PDB file of C-alpha atoms in Angstrom:
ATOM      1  CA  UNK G 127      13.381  15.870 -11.401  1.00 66.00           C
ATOM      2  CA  UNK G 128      15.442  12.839 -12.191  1.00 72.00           C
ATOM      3  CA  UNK G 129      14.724   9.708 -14.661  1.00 76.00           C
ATOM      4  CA  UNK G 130      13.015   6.852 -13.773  1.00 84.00           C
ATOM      5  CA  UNK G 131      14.559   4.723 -10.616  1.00 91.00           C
ATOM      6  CA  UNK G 132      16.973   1.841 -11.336  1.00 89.00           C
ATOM      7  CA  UNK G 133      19.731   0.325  -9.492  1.00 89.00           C
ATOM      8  CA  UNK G 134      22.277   2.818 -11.125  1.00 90.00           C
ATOM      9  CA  UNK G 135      20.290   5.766 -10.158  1.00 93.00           C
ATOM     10  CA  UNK G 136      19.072   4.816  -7.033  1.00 95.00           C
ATOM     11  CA  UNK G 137      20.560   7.088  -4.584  1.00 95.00           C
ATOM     12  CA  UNK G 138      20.570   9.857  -7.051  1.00 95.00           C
ATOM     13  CA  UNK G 139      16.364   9.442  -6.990  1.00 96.00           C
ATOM     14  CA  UNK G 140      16.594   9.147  -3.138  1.00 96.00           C
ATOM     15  CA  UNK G 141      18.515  12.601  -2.928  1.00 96.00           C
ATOM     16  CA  UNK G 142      16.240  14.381  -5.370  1.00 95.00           C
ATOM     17  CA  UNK G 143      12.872  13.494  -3.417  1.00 96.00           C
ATOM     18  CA  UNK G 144      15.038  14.717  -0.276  1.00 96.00           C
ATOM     19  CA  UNK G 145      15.447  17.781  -1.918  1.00 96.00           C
ATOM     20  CA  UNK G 146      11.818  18.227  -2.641  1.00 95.00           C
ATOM     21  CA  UNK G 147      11.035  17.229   0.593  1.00 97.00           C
ATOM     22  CA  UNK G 148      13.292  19.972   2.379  1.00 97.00           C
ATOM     23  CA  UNK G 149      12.001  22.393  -0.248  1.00 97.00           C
ATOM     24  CA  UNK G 150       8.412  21.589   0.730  1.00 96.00           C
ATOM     25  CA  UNK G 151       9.313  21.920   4.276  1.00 97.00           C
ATOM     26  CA  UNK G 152      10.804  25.724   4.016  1.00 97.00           C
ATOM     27  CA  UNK G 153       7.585  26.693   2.299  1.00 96.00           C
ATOM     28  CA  UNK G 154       5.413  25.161   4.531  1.00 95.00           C
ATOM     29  CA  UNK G 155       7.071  27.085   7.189  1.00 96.00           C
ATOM     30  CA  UNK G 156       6.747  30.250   5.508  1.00 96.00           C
ATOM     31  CA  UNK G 157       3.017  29.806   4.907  1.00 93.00           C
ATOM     32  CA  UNK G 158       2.781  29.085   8.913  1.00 95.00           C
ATOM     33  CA  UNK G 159       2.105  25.707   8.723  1.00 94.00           C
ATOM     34  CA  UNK G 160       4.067  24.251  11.544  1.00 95.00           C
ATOM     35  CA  UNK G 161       2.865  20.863  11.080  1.00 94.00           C
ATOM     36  CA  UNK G 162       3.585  20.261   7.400  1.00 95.00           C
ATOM     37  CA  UNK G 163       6.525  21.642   7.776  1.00 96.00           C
ATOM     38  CA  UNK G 164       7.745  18.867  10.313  1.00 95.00           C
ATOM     39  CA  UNK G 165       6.276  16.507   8.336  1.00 95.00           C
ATOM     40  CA  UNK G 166       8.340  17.391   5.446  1.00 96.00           C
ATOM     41  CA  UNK G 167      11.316  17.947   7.062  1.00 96.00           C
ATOM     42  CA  UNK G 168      10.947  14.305   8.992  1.00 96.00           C
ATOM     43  CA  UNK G 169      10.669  12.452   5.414  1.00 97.00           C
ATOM     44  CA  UNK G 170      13.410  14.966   4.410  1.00 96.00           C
ATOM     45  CA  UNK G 171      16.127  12.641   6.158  1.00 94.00           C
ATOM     46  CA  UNK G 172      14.842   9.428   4.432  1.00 97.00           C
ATOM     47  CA  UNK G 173      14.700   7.266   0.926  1.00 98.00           C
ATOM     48  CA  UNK G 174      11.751   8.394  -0.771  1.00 97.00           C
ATOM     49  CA  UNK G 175      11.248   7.079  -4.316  1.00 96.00           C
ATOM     50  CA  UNK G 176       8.493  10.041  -4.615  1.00 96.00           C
ATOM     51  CA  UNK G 177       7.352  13.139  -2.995  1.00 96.00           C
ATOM     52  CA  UNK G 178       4.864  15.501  -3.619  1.00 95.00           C
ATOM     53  CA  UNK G 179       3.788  18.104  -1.268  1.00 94.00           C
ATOM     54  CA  UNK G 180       0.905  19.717  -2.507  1.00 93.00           C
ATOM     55  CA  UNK G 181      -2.452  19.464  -1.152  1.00 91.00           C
ATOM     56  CA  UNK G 182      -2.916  16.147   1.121  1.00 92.00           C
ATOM     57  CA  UNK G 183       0.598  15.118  -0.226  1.00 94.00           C
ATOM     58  CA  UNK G 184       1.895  11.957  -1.934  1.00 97.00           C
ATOM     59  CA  UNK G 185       5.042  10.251  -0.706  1.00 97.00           C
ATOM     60  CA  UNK G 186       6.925   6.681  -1.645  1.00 98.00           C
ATOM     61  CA  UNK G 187       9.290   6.008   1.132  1.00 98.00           C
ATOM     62  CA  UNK G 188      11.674   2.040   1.347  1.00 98.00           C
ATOM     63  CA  UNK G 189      12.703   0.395   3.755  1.00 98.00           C
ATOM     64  CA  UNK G 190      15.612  -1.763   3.279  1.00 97.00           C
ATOM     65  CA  UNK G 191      18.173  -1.854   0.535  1.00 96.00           C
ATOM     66  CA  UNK G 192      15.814  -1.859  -2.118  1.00 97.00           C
ATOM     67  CA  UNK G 193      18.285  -2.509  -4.910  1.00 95.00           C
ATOM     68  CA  UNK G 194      19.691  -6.140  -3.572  1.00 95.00           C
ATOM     69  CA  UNK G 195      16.509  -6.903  -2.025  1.00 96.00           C
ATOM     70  CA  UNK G 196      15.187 -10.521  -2.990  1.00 95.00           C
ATOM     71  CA  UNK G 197      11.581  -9.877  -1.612  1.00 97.00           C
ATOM     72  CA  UNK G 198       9.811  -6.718  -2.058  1.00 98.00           C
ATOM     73  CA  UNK G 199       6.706  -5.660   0.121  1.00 98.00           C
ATOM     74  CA  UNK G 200       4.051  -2.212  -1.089  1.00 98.00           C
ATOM     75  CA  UNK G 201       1.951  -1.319   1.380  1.00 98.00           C
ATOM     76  CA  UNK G 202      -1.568   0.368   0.226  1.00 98.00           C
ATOM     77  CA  UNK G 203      -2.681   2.697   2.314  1.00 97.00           C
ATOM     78  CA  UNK G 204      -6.475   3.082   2.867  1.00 95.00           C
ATOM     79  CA  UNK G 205      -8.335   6.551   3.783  1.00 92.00           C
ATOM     80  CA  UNK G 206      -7.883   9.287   5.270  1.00 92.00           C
ATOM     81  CA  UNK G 207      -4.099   9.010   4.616  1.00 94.00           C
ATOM     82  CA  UNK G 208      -2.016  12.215   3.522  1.00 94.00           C
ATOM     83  CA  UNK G 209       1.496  13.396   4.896  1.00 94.00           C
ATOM     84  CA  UNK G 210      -0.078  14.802   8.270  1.00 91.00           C
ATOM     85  CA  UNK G 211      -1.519  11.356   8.662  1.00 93.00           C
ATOM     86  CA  UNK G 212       1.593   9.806   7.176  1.00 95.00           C
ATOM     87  CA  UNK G 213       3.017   8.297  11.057  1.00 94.00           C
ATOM     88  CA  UNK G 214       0.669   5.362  11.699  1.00 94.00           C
ATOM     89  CA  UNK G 215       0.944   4.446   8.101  1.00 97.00           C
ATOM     90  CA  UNK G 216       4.489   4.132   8.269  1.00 97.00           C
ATOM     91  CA  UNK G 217       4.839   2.409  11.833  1.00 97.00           C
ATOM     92  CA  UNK G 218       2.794  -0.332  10.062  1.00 98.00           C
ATOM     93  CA  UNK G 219       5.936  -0.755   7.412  1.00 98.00           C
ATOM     94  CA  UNK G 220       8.610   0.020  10.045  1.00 97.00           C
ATOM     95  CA  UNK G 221       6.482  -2.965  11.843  1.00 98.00           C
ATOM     96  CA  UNK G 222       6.478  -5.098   8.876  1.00 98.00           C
ATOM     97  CA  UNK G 223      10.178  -4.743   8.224  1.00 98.00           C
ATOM     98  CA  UNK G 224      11.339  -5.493  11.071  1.00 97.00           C
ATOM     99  CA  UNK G 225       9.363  -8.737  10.877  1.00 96.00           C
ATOM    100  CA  UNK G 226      11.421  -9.514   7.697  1.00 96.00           C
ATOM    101  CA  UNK G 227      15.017  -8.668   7.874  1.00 89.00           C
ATOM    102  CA  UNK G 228      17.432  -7.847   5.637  1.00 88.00           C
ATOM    103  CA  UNK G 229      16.639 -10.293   3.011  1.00 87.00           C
ATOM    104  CA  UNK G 230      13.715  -7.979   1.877  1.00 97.00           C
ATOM    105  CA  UNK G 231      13.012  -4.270   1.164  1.00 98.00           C
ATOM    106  CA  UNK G 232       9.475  -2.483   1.923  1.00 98.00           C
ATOM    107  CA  UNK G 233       8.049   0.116   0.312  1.00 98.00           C
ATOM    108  CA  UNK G 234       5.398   1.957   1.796  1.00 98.00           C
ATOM    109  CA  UNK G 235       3.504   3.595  -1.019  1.00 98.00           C
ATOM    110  CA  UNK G 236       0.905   6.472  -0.313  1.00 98.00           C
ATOM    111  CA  UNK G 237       1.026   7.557  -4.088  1.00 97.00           C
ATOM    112  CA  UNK G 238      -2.322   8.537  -4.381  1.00 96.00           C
ATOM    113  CA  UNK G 239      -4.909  11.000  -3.328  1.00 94.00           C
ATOM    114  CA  UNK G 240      -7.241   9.049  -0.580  1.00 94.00           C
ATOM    115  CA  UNK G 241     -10.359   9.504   0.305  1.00 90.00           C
ATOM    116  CA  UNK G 242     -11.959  10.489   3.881  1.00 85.00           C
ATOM    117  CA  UNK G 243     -13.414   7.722   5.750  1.00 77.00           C
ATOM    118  CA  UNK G 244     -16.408   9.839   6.092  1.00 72.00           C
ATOM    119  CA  UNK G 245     -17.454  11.079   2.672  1.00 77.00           C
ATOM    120  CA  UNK G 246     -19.409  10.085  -0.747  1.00 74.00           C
ATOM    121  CA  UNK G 247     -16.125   8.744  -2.093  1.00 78.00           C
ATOM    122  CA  UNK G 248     -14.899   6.172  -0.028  1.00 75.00           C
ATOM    123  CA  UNK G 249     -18.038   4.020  -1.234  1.00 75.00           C
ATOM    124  CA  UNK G 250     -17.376   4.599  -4.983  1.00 81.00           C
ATOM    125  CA  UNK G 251     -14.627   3.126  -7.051  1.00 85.00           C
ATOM    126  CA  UNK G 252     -13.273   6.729  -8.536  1.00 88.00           C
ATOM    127  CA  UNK G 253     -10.095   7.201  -6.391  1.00 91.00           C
ATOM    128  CA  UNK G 254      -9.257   3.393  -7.023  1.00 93.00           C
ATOM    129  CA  UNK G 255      -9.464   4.444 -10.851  1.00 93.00           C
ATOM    130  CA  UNK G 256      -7.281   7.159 -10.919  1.00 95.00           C
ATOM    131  CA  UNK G 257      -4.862   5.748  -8.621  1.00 96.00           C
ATOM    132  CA  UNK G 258      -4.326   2.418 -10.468  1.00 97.00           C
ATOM    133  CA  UNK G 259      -2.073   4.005 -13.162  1.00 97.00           C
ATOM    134  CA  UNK G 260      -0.104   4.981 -10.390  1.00 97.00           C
ATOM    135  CA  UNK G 261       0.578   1.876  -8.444  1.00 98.00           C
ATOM    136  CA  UNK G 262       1.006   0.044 -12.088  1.00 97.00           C
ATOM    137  CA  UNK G 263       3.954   2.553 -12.824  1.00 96.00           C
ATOM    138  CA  UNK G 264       5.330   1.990  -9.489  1.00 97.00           C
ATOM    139  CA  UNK G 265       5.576  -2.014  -9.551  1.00 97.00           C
ATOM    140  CA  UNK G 266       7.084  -1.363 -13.083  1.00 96.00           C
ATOM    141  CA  UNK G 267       9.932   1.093 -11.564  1.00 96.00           C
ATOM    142  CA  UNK G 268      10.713  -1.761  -8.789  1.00 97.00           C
ATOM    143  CA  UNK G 269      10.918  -4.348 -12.029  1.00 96.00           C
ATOM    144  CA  UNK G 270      13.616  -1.497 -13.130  1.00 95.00           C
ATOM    145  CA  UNK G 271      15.016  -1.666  -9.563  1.00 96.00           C
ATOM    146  CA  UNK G 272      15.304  -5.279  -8.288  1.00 95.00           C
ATOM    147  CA  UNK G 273      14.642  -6.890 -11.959  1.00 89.00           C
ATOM    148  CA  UNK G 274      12.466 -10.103 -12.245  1.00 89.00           C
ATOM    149  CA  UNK G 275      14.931 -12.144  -9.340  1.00 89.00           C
ATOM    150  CA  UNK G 276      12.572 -10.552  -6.660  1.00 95.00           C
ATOM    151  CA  UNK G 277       9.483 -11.585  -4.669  1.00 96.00           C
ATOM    152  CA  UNK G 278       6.493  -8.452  -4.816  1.00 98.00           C
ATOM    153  CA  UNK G 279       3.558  -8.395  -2.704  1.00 98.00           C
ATOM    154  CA  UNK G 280       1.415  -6.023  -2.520  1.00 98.00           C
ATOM    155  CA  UNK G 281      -0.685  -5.694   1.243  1.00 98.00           C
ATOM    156  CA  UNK G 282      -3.694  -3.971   0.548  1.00 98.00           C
ATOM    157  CA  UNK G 283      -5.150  -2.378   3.751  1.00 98.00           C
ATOM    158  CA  UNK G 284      -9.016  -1.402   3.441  1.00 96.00           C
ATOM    159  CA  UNK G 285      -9.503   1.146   0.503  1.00 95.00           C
ATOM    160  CA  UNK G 286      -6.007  -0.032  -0.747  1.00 97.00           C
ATOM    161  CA  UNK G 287      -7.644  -3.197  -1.283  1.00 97.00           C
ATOM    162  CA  UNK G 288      -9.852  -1.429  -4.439  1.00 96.00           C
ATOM    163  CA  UNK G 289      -7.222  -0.014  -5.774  1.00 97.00           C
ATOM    164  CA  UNK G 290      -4.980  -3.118  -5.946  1.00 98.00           C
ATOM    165  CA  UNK G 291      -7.783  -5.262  -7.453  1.00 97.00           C
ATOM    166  CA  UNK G 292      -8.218  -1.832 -10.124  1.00 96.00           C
ATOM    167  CA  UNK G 293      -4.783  -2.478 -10.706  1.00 97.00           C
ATOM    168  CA  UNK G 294      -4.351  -6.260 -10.608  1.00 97.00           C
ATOM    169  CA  UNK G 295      -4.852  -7.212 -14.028  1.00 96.00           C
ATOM    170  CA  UNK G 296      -1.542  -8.192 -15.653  1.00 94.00           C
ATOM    171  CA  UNK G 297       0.164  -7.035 -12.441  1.00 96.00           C
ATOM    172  CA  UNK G 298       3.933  -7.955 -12.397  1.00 96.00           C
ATOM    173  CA  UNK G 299       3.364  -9.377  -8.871  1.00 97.00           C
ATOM    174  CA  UNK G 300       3.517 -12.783  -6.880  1.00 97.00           C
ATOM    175  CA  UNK G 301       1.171 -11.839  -4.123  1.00 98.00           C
ATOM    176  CA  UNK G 302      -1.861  -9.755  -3.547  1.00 98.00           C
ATOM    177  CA  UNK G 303      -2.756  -9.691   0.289  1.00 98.00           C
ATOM    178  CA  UNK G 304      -6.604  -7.795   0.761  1.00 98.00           C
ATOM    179  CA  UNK G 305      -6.520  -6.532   4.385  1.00 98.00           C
ATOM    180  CA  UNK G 306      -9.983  -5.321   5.993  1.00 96.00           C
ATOM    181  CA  UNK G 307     -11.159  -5.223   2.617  1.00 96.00           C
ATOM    182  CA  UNK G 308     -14.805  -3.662   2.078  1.00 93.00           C
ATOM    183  CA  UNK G 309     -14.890  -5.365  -1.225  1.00 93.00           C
ATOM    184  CA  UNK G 310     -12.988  -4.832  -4.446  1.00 94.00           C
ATOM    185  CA  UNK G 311     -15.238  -4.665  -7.536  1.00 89.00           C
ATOM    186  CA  UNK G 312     -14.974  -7.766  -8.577  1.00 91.00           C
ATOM    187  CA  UNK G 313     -17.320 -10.868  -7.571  1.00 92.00           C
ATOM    188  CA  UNK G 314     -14.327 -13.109  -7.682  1.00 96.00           C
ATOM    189  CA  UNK G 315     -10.327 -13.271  -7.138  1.00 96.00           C
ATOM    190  CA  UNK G 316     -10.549 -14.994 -10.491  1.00 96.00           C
ATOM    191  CA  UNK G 317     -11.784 -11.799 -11.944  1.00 95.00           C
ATOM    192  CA  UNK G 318      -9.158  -9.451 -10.913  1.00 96.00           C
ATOM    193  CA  UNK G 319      -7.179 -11.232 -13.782  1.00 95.00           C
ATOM    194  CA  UNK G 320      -3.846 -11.915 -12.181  1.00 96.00           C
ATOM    195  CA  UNK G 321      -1.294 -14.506 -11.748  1.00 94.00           C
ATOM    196  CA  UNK G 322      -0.337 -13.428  -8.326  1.00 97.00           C
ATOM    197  CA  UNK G 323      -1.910 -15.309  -5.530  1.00 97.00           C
ATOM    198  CA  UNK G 324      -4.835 -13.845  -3.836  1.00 98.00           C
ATOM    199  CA  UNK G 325      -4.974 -13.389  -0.133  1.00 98.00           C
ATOM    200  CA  UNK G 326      -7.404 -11.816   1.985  1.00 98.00           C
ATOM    201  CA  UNK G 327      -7.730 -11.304   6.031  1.00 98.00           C
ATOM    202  CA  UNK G 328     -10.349  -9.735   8.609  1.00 97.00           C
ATOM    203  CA  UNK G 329     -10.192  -9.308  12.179  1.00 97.00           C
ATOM    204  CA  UNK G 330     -12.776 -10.620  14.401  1.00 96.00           C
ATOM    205  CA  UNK G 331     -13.044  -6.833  15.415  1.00 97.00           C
ATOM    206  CA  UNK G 332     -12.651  -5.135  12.289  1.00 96.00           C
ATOM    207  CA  UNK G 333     -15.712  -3.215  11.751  1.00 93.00           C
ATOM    208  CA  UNK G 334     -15.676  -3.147   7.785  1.00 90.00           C
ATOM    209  CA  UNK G 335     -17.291  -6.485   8.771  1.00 88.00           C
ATOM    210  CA  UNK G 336     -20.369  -4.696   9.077  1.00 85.00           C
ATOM    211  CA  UNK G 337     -20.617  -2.931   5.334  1.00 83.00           C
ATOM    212  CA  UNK G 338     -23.091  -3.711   3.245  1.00 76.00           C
ATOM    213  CA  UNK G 339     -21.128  -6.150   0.540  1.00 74.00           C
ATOM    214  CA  UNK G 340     -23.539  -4.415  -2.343  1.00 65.00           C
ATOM    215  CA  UNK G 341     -22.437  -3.010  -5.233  1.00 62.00           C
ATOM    216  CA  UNK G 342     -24.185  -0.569  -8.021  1.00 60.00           C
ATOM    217  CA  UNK G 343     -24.012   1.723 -11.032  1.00 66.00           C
ATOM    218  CA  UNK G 344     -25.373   5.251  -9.982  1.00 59.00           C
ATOM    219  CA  UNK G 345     -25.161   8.301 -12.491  1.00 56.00           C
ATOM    220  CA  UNK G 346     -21.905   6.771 -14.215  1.00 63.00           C
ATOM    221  CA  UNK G 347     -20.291   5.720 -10.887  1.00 64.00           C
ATOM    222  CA  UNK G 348     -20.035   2.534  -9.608  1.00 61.00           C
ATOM    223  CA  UNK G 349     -21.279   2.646  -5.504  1.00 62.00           C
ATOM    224  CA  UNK G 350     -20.238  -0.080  -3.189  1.00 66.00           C
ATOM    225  CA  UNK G 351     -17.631  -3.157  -3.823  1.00 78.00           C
ATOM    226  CA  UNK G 352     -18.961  -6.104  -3.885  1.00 83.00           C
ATOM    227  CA  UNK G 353     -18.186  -9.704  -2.425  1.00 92.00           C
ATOM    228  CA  UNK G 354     -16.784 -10.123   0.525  1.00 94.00           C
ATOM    229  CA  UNK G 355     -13.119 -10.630   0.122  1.00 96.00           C
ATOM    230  CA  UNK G 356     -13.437 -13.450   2.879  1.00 97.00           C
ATOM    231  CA  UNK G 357     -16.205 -15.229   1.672  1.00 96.00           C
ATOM    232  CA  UNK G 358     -15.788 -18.894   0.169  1.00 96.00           C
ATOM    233  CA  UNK G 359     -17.649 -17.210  -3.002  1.00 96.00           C
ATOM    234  CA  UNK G 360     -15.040 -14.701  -3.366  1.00 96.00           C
ATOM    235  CA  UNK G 361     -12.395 -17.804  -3.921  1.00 97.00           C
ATOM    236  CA  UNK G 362      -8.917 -15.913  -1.976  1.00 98.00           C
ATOM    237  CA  UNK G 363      -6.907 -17.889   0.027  1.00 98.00           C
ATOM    238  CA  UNK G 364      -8.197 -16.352   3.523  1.00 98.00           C
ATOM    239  CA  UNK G 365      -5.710 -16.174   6.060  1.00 98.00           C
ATOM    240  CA  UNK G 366      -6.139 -15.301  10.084  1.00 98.00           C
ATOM    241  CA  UNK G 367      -5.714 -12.338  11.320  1.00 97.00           C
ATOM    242  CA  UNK G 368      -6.576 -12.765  15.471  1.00 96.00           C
ATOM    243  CA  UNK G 369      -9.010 -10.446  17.137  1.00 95.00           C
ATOM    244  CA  UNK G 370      -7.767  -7.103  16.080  1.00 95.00           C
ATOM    245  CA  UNK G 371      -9.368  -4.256  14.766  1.00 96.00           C
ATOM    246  CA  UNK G 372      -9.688  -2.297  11.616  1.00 96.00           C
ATOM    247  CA  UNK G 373      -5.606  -0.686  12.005  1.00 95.00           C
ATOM    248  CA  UNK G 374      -4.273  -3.230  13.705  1.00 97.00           C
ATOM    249  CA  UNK G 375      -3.046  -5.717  10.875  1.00 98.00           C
ATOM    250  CA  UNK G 376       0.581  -4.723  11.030  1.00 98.00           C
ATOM    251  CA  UNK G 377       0.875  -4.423  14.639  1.00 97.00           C
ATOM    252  CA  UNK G 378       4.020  -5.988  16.646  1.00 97.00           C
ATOM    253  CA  UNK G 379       3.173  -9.508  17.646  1.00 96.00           C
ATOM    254  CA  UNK G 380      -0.103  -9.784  15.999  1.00 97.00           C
ATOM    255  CA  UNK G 381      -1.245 -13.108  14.161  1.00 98.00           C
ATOM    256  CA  UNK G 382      -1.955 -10.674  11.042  1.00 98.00           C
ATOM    257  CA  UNK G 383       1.582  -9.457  11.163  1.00 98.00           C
ATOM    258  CA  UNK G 384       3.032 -12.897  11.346  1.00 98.00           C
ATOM    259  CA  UNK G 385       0.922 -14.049   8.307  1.00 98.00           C
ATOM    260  CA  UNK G 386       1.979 -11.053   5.992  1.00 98.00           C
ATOM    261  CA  UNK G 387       5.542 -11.993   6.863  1.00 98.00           C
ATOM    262  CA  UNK G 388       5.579 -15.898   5.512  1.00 98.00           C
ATOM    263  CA  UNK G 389       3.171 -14.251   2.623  1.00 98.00           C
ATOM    264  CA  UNK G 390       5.970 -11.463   1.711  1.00 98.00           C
ATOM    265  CA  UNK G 391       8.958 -14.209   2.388  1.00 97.00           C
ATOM    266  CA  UNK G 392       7.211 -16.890  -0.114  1.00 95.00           C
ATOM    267  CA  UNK G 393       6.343 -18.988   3.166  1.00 96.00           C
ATOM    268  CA  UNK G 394       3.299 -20.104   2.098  1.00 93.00           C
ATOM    269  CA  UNK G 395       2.605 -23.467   3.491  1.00 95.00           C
ATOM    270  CA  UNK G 396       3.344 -21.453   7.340  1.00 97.00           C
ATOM    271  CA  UNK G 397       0.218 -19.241   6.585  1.00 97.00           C
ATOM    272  CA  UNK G 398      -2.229 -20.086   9.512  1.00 96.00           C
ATOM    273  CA  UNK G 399      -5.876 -20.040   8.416  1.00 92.00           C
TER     274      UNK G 399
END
């Protein structure tokens, strides 16, 4: 365990989080588990702001040199994402990066326990709850990191998408980008209580098109999100995305991908609509 992350202590969080990686891989092998223990050894070899490998697993990996970066991009992972899950999610930041160069650092954050696509949970806003905490203390460690000089955005992909609007109010960030969004709680951009501009996307052949944009209390839960996040009564800037489908926002040479780039590089007269 180290302190918090700051440009003084950077590498010596990056080589702690190795170690716990490596340490999580040797067990994993122990117990049998082949897989995991890949897994752990992969993210072993690279900067991880976090790792935790019990159950599903949490892990904060950057891209970039985070500490002289001037734009910062956090990627919010939807469901069914955990470390043996943790490849596509991370192509979509390796993707991203790429896009932006070495003016900006991203940090691909899967720093909280998601729920399965098919389940009771994925329709309520519990896991959104208990992970906003979470993503608030990690846009405060990057304040510690980059201080106030850079650019954050936070791309929201699908569940994400609740847990950045749980987390939104107050939110030390420039840009919120809500990517095949079922909904986020809230009727309105306006009521996620934010400075940071609000974006939001859909693919022509993203299914989450198709859910029900309801939203109730049932037995002290709340079920379904909501507005549409592209809707004119929702009120975010909506921004194209092409024809892709529900994972395909950060793919190479997409019209979503090229949009998230002028949104993370403060670009925002280039964003097509």
């Amino acid at each position: 365990m180290v302190a918090g992350p700051s440009a003084a202590n950077l590498d010596a969080v990056y080589a702690a989080n190795r170690a716990n990686a490596e340490e999580a891989a040797r067990m994993a092998a122990e117990y049998g588990d082949r897989r995991r223990a890949g897994a752990d050894r992969a993210l072993a070899g690279r900067q991880l702001l976090d790792f935790d490998g019990r159950g599903a697993g949490l892990v904060t990996e950057v891209f970039g040199d985070l500490a002289h970066a001037d734009r910062v991009a956090v990627l919010v992972p939807g469901s069914d994402t955990g470390i043996d899950t943790y490849g596509r999610f991370r192509a979509a930041a390796l993707a991203l990066h790429e896009r932006l160069g070495t003016r900006a650092a991203v940090v691909a954050w899967l720093g909280y326990e998601t729920p399965a696509t098919v389940s009771a949970t994925v329709a309520t806003t519990d896991r959104a709850e208990e992970a906003a905490p979470e993503l608030r203390q990690l846009v405060s460690d990057l304040r510690d990191v980059t201080g106030q000089r850079a650019r954050i955005s936070l791309l929201c992909h699908s569940y994400g998408s609740v847990v950045c609007a749980e987390a939104a109010d107050g939110l030390d960030v420039d840009d919120i980008a809500l990517l095949g969004s079922p909904g986020t709680g809230s009727d309105t951009a306006a009521g996620l209580r934010t400075r940071a501009r609000i974006w939001a996307a859909r693919g022509t052949d993203d299914w989450v098109g198709n859910v029900p944009h309801l939203s109730a209390d049932l037995l002290g839960t709340t079920v379904g999100f909501g507005t549409d996040p592209v809707s004119p009564a929702f009120g975010a800037r909506v921004f194209a995305a092409g024809d892709g489908g529900h994972s395909d926002y950060f793919a190479p040479g997409s019209t979503s991908l090229a949009n998230l780039t002028r949104i993370v590089l403060g670009e925002t007269r280039a964003v097509t609509s």
